[in-house]
mmCIF file of C-alpha atoms and ligand atoms in Angstrom:
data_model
loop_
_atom_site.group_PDB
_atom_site.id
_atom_site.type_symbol
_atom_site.label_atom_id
_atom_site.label_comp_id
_atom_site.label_asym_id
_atom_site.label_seq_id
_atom_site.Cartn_x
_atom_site.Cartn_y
_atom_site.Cartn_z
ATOM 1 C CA UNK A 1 0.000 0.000 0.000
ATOM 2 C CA UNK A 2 1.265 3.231 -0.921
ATOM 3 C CA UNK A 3 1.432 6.808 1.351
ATOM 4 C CA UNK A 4 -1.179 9.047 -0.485
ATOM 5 C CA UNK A 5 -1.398 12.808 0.005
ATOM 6 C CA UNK A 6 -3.892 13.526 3.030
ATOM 7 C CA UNK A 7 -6.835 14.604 2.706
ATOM 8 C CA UNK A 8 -8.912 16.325 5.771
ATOM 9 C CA UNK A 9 -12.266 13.834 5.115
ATOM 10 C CA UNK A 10 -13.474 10.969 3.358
ATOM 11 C CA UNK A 11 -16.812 10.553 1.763
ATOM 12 C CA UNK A 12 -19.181 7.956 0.851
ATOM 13 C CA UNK A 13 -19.052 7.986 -2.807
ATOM 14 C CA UNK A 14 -21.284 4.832 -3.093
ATOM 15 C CA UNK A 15 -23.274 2.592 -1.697
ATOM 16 C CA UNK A 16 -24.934 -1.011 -1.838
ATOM 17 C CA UNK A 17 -26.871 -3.779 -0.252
ATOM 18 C CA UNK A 18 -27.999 -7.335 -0.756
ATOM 19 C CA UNK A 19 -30.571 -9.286 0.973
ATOM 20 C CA UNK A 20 -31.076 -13.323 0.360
ATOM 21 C CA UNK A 21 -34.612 -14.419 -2.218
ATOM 22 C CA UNK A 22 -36.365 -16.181 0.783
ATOM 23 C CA UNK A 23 -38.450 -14.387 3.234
ATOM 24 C CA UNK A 24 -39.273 -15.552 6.554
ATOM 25 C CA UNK A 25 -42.572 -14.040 8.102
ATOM 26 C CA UNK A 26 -43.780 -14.130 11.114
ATOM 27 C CA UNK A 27 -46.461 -16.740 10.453
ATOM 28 C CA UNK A 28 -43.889 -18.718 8.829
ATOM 29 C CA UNK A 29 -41.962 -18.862 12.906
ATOM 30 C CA UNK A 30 -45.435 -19.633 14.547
ATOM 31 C CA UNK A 31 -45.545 -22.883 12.650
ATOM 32 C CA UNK A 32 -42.062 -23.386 14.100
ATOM 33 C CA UNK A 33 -41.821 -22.449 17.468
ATOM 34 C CA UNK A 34 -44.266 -21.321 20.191
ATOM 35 C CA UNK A 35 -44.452 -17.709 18.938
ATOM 36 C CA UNK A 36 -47.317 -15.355 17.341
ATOM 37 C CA UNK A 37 -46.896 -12.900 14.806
ATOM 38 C CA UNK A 38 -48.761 -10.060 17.519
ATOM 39 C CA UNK A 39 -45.999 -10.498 20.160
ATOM 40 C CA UNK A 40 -43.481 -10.242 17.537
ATOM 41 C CA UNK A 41 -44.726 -7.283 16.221
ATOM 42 C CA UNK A 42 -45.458 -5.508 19.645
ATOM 43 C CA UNK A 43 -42.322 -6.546 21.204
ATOM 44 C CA UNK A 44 -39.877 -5.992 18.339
ATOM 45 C CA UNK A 45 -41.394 -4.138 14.942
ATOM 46 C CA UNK A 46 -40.137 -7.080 13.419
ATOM 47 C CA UNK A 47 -42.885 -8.142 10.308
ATOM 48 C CA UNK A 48 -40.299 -10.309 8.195
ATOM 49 C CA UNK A 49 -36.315 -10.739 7.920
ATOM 50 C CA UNK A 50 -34.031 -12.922 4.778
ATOM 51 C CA UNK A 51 -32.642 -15.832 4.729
ATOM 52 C CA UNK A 52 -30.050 -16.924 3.087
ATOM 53 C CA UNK A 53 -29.901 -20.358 1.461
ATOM 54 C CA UNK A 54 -28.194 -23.369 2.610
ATOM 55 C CA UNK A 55 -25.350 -23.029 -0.332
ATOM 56 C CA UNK A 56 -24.961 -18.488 0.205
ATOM 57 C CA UNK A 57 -22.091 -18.081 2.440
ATOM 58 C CA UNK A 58 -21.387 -14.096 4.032
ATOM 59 C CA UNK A 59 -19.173 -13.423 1.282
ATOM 60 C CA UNK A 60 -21.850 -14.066 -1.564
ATOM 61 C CA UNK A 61 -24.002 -11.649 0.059
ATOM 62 C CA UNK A 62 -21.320 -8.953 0.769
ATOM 63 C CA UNK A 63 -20.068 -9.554 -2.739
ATOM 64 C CA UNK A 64 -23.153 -8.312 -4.755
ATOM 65 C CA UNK A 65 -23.786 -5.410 -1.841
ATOM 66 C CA UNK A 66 -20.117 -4.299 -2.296
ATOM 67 C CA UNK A 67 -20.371 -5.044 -6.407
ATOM 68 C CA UNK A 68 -23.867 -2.483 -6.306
ATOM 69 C CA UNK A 69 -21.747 0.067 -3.881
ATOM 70 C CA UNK A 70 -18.928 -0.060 -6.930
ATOM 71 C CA UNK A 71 -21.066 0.742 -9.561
ATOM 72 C CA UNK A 72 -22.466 3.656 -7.305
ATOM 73 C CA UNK A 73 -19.076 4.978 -7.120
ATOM 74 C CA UNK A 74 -18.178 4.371 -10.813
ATOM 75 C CA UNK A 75 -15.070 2.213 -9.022
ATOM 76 C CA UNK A 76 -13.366 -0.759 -10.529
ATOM 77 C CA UNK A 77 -11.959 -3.313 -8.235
ATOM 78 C CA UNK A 78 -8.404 -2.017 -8.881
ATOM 79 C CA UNK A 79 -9.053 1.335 -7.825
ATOM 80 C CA UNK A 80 -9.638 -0.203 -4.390
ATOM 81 C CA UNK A 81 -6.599 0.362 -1.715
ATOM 82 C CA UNK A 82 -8.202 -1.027 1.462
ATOM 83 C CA UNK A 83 -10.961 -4.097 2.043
ATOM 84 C CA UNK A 84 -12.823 -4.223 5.604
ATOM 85 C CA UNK A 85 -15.680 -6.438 6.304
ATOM 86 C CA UNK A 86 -17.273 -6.492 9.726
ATOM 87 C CA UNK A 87 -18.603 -9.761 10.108
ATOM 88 C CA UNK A 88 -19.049 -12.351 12.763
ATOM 89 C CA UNK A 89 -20.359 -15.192 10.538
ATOM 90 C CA UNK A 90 -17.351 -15.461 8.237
ATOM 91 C CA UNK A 91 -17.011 -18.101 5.799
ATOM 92 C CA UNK A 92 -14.007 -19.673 7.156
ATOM 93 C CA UNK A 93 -11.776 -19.465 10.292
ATOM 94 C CA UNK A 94 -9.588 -18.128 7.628
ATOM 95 C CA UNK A 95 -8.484 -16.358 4.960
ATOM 96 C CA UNK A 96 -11.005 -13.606 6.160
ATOM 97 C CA UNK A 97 -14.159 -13.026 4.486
ATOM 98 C CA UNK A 98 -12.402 -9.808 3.307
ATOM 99 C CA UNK A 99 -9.919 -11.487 1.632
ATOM 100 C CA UNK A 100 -12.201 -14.189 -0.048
ATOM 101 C CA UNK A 101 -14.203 -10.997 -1.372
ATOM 102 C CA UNK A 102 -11.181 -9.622 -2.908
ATOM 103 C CA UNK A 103 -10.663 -12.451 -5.300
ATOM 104 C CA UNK A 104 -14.103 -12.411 -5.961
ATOM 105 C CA UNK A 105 -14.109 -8.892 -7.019
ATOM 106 C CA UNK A 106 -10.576 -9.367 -9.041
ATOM 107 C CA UNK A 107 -8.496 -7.046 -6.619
ATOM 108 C CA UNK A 108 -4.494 -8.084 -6.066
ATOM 109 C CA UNK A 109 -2.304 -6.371 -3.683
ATOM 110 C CA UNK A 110 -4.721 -4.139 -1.472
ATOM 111 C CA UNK A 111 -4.468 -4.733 2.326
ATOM 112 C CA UNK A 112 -7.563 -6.656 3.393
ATOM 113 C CA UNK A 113 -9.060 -8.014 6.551
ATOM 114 C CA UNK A 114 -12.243 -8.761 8.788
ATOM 115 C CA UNK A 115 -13.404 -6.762 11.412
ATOM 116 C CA UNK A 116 -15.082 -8.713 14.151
ATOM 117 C CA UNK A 117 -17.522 -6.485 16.720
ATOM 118 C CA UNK A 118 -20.990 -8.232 16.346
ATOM 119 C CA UNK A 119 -23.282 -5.866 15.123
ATOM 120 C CA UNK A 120 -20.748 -2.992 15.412
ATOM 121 C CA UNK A 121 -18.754 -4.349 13.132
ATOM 122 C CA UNK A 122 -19.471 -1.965 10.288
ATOM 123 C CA UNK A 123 -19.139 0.895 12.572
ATOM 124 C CA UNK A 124 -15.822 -0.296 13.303
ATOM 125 C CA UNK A 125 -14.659 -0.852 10.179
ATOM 126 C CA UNK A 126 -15.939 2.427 8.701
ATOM 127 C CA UNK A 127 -14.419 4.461 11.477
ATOM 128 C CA UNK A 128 -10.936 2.265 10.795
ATOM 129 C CA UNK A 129 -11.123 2.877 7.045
ATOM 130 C CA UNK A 130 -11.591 6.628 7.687
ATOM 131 C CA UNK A 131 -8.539 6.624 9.783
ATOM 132 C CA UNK A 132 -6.593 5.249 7.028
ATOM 133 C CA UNK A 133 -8.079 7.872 4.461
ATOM 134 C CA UNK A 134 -7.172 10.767 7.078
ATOM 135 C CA UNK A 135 -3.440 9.314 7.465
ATOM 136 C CA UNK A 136 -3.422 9.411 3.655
ATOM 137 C CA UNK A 137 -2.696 5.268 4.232
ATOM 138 C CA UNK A 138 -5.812 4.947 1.595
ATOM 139 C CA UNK A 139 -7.549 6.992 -1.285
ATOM 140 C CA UNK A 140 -10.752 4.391 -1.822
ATOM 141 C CA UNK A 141 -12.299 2.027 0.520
ATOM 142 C CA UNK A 142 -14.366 -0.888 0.323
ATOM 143 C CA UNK A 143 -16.175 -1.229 3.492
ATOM 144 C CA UNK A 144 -18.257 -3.887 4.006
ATOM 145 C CA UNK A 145 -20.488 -5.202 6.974
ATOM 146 C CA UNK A 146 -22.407 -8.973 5.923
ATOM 147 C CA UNK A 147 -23.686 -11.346 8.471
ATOM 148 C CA UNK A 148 -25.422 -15.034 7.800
ATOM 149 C CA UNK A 149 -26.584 -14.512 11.417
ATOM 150 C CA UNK A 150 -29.311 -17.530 10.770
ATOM 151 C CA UNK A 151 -26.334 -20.017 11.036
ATOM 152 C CA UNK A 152 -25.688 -19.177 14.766
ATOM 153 C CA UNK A 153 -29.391 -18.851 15.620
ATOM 154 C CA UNK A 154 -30.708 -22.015 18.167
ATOM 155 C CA UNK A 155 -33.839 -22.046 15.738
ATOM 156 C CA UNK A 156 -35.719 -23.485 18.862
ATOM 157 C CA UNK A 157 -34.418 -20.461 20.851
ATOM 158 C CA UNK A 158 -37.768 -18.303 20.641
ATOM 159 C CA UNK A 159 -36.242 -15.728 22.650
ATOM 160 C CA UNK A 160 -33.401 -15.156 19.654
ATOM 161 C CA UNK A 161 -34.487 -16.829 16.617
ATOM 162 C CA UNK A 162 -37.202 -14.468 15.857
ATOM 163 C CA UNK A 163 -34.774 -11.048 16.170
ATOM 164 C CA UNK A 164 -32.359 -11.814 13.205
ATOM 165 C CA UNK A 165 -31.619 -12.280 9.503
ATOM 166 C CA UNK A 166 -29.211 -12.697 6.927
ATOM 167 C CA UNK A 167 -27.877 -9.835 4.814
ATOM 168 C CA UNK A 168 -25.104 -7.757 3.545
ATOM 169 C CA UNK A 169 -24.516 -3.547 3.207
ATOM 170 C CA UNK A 170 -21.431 -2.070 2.007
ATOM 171 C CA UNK A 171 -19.774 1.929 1.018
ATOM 172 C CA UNK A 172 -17.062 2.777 -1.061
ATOM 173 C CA UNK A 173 -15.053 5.650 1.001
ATOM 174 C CA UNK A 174 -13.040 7.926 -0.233
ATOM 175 C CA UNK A 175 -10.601 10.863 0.253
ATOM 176 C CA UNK A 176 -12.182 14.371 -0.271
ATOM 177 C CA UNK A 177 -11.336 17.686 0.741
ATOM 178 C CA UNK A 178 -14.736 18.310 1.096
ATOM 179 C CA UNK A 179 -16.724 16.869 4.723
ATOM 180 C CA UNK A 180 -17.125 13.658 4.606
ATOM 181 C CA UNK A 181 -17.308 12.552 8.107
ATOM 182 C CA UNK A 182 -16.444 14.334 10.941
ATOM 183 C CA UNK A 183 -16.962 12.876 14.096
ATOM 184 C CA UNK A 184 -16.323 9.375 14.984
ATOM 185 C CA UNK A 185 -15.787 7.640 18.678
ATOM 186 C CA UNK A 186 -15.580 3.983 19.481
ATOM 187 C CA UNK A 187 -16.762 2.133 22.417
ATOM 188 C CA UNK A 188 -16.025 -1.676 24.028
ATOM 189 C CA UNK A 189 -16.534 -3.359 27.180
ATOM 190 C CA UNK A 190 -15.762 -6.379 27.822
ATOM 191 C CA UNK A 191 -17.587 -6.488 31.000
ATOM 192 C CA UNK A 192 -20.959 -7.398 29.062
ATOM 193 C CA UNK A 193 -19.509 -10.102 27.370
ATOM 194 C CA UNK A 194 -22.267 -12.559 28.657
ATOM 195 C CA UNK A 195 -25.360 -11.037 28.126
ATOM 196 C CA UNK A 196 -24.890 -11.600 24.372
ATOM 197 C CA UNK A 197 -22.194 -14.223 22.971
ATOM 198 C CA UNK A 198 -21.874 -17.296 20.596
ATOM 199 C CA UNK A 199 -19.811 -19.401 23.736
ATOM 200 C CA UNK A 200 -18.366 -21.786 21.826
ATOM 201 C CA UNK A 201 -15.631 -22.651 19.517
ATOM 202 C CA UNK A 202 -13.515 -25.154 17.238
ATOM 203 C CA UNK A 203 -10.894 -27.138 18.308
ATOM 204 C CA UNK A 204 -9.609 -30.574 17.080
ATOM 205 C CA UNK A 205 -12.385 -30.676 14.315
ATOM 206 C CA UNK A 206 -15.088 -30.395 16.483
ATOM 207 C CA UNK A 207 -17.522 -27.708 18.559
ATOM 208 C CA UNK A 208 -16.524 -27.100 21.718
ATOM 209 C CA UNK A 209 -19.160 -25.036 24.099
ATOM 210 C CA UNK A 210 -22.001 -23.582 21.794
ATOM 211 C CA UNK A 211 -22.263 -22.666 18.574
ATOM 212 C CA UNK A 212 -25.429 -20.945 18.770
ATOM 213 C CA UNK A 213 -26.732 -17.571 20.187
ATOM 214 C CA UNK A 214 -27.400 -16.667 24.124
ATOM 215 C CA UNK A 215 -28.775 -13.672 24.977
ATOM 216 C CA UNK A 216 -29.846 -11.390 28.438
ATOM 217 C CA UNK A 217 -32.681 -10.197 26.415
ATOM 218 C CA UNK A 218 -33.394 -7.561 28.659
ATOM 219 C CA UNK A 219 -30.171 -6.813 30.049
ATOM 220 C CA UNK A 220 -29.677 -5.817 26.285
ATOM 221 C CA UNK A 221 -32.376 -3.568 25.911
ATOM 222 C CA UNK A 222 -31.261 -1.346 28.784
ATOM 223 C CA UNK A 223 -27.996 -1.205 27.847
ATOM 224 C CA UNK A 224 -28.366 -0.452 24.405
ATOM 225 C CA UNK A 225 -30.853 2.423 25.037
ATOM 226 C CA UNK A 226 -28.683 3.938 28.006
ATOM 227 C CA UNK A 227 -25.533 3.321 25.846
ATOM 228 C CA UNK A 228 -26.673 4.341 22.393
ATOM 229 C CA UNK A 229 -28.726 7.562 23.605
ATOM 230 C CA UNK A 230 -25.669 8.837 25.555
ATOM 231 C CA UNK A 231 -23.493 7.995 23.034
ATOM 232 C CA UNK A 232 -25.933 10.678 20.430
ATOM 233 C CA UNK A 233 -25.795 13.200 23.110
ATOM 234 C CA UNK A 234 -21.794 12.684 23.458
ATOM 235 C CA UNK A 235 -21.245 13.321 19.675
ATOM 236 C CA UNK A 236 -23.994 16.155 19.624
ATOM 237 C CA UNK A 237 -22.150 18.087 22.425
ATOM 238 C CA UNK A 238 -18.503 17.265 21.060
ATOM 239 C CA UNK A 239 -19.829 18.923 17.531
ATOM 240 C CA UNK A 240 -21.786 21.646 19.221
ATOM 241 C CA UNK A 241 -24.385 20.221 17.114
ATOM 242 C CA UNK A 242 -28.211 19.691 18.207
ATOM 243 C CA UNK A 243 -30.990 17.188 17.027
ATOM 244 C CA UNK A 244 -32.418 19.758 15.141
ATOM 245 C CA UNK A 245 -29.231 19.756 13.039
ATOM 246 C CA UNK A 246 -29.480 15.980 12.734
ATOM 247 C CA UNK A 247 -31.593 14.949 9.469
ATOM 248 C CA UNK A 248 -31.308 11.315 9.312
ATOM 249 C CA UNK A 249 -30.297 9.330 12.691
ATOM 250 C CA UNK A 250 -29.332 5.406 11.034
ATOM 251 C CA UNK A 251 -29.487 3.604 14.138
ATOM 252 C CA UNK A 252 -28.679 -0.510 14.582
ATOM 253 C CA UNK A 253 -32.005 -1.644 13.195
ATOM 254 C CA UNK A 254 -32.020 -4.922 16.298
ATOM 255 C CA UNK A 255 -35.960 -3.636 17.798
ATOM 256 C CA UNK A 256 -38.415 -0.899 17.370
ATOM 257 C CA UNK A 257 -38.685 -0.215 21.064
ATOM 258 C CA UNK A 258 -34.879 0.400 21.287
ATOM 259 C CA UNK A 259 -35.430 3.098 18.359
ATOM 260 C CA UNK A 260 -37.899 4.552 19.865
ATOM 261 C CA UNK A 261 -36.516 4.711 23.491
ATOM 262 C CA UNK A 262 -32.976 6.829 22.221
ATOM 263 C CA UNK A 263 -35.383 8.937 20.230
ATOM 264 C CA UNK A 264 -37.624 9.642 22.872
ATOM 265 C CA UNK A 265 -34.014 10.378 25.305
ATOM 266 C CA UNK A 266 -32.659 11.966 22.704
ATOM 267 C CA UNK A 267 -35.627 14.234 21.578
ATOM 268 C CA UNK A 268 -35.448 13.209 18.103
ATOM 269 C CA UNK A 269 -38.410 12.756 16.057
ATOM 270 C CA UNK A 270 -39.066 9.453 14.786
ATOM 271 C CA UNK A 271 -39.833 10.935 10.982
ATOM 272 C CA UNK A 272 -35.763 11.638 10.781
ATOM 273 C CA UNK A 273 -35.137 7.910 11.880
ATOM 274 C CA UNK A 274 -34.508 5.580 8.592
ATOM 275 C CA UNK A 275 -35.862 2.216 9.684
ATOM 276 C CA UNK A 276 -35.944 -0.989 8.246
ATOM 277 C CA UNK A 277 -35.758 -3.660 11.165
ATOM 278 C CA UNK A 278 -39.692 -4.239 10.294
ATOM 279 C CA UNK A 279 -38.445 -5.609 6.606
ATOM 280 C CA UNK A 280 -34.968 -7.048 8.055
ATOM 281 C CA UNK A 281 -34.669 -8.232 10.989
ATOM 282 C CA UNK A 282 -31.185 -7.655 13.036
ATOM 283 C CA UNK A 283 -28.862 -8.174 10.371
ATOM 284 C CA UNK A 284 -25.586 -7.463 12.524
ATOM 285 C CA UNK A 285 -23.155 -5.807 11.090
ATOM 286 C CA UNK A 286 -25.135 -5.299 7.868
ATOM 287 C CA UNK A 287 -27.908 -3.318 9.346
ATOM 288 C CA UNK A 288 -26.540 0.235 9.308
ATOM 289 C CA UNK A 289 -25.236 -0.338 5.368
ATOM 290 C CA UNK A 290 -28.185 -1.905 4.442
ATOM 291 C CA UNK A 291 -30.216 0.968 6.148
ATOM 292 C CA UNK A 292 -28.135 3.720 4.778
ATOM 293 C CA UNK A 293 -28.515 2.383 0.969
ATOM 294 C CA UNK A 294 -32.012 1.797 1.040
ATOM 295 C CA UNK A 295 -33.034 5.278 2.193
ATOM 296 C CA UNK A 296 -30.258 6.428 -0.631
ATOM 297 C CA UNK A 297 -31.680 4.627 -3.356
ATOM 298 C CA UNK A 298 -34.892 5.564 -2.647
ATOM 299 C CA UNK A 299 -34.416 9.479 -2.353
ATOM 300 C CA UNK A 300 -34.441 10.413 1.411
ATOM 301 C CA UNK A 301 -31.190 10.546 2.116
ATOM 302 C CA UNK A 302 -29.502 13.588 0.039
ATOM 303 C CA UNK A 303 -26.331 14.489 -0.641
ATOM 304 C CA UNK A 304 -24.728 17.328 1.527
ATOM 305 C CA UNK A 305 -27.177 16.154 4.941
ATOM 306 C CA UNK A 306 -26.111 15.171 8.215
ATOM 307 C CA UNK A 307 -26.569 11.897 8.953
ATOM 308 C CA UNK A 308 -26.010 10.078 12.675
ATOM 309 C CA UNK A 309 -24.567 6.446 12.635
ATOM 310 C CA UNK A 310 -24.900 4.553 15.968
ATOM 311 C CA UNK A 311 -23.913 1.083 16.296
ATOM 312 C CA UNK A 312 -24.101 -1.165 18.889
ATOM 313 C CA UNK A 313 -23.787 -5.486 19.538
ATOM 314 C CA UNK A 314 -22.275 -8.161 21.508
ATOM 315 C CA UNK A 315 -18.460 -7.520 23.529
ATOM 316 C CA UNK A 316 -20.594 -5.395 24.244
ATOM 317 C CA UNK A 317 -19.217 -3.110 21.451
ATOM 318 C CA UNK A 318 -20.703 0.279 20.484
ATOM 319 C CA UNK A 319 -19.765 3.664 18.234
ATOM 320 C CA UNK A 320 -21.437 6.350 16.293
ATOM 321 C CA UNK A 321 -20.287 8.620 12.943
ATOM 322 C CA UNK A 322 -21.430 11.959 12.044
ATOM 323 C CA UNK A 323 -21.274 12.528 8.641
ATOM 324 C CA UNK A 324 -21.771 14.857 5.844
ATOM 325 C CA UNK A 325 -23.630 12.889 3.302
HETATM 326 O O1 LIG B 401 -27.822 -6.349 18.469
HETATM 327 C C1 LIG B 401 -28.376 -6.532 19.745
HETATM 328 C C2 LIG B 401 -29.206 -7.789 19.683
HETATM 329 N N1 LIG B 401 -30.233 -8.010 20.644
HETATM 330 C C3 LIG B 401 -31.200 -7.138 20.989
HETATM 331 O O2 LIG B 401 -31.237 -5.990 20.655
HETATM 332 C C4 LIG B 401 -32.279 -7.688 21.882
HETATM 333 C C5 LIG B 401 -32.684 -6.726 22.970
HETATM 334 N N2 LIG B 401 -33.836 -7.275 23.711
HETATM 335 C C6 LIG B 401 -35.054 -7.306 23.173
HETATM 336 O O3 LIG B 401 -35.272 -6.881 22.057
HETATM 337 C C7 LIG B 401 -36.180 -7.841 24.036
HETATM 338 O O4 LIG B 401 -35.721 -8.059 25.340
HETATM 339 C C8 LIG B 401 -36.789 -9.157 23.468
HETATM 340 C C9 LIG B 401 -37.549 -8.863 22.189
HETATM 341 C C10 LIG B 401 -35.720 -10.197 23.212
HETATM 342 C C11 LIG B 401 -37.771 -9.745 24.463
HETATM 343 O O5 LIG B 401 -38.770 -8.772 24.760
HETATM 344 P P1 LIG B 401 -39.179 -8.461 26.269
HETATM 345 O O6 LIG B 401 -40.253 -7.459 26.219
HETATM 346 O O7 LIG B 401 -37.924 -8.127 27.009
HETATM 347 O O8 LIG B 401 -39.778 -9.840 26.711
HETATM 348 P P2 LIG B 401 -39.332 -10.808 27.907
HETATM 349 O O9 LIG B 401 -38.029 -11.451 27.633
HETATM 350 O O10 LIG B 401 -39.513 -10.066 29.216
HETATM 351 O O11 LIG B 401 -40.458 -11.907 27.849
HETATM 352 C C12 LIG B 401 -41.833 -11.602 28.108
HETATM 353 C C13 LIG B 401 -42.653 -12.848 27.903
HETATM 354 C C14 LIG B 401 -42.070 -14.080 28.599
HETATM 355 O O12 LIG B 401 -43.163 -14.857 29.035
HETATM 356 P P3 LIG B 401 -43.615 -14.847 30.589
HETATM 357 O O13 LIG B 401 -42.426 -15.294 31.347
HETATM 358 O O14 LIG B 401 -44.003 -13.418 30.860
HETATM 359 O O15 LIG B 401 -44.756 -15.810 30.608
HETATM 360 C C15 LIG B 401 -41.349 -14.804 27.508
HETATM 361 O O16 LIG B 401 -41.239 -16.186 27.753
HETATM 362 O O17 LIG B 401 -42.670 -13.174 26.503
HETATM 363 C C16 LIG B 401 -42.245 -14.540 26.328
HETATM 364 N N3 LIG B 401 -41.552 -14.627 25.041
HETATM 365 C C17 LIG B 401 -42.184 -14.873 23.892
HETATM 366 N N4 LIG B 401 -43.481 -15.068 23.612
HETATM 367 C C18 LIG B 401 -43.802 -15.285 22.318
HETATM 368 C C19 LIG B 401 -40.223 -14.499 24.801
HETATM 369 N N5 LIG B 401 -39.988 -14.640 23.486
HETATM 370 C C20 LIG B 401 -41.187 -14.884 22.906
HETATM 371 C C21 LIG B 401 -41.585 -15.114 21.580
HETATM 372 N N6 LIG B 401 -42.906 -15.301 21.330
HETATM 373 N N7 LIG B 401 -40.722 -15.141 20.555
#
């Protein structure tokens, strides 16, 4: 990788998303497990989330979302100086799912590795790929978050298996003199680690602990409406911004209460809120891409707005970006 002149910002130039053919509704689960599509919907927002099929692995689905962000951005493959994916559901133990998408796409030489913060991860890896751009380490990003979150789902778990799905999101960032994002900040602790883990792993061929999903359902809730609404008045104060200055918050699309909890703290109005977790599910680290290029593509979010990014998942693991759209 080669120093590049720096550059004060860098700006999503393009984006893209992918989401697997089969829908799973509600009424689909009830025949399943002991569920109903009311308690779904009045617990969660949740209507519907994708999933993928048997033979799509994470990086098929981050490969057409990061193939659509690409053609956004008018950006061949060998344009591209850095590849992050933020994924938890890679392919393989390794190479990383980022590096498996960069022979897909037909790029040779440009660093490229995996993020791993749940559903943070794309928040991590966008705010890592903008510290590359603003060390002039990188001109043009590919930043990708995909999860096949159905393959660590306990499909008898009723208390999990309803919340997720299976998709991908990704941006192509680059350099600009122009903002661009301004404000980032990152958050861990590992204090949380058990209200939300996969507590297994492999060793000698085999699984050892779980494989699957286990979740403090409500420890969850409170911590990611405590965490995620200070976190939007943190980066409001730091910017000596306001909510009224705010015109699309992007939050992790995981339940409709928890949206509606930080707005509520927050006093943001739910109309500047792009949400999607009604159509989606909890995609992990796909859910703020996927978010952010649906409202794109279909006209809400406009170029030169401020847009709020706020992240949060298992570690526990949480972040936010301000951005000039
Ligand atoms: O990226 C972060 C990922 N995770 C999250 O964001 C999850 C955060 N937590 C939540 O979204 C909520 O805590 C849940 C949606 C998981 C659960 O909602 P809740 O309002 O906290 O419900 P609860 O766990 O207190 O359960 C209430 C009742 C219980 O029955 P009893 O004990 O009152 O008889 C549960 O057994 O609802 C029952 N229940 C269900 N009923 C029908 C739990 N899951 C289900 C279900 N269908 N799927």
């Amino acid at each position: 990788m080669n120093q590049v002149s720096c550059s004060l910002f860098s700006r999503i130039i393009g984006t893209g998303s992918y989401l697997p053919a089969r829908v799973v509704t509600n009424k689909e689960l009830e025949t399943q497990i002991n569920t109903n599509d009311e308690w779904i919907v009045e617990r969660t927002g949740i209507r519907q989330r994708h999933i993928a099929a048997d033979t799509e692995g994470t990086c098929d689905l981050a490969e057409h979302a990061a193939r659509r962000a690409m053609e956004m951005a008018n950006c061949s493959a060998d344009e591209l100086d850095l590849i992050i994916v933020g994924t938890t559901t890679p392919d393989l133990i390794y190479p990383s799912t980022a590096c498996l998408l960069q022979a897909r796409l037909g790029n040779h030489g440009a660093p490229a590795f995996d993020v791993q913060a749940v559903c943070s991860g794309f928040m991590y890896a966008l705010v890592t790929a903008d510290k590359f751009i603003k060390s002039g380490a990188a001109k043009r990003v590919l930043v990708v978050g995909a999860d096949v979150y159905s393959r660590i789902l306990d499909w008898n778990d009723r208390g999990t298996s309803i919340l997720f799905g299976d998709g991908a999101g990704a941006v192509i960032l680059e350099a600009s003199d122009t903002a661009g994002i301004f404000s980032t900040k990152l958050h861990a602790d590992g204090k949380y680690k058990d209200i939300l883990c996969v507590p297994g792993t492999v060793a000698q061929n085999q699984i050892h602990g779980c494989g699957f999903t286990r979740m403090n359902g409500q420890e969850v809730f409170k911590f990611a409406v405590s965490a995620l609404s200070e976190l939007a008045d943190d980066m409001l104060k730091t910017n000596q911004l306001t909510v009224n200055d705010i015109d699309w918050m992007i939050p992790h699309q995981a339940n409709i209460r928890i949206i509606q909890a930080i707005a509520r703290k927050i006093k943001l109005p739910m109309d500047k809120i792009i949400v999607t977790v009604d159509k989606h599910g909890n995609t992990s680290a796909a859910s703020i891409p996927l978010a952010l290029d649906i409202a794109v593509r279909d006209g809400r979010i406009q170029r030169g707005q401020t847009l709020l990014l706020e992240a949060i998942g298992g570690g526990f693991t949480w972040g936010a970006v301000l951005m000039k759209f």
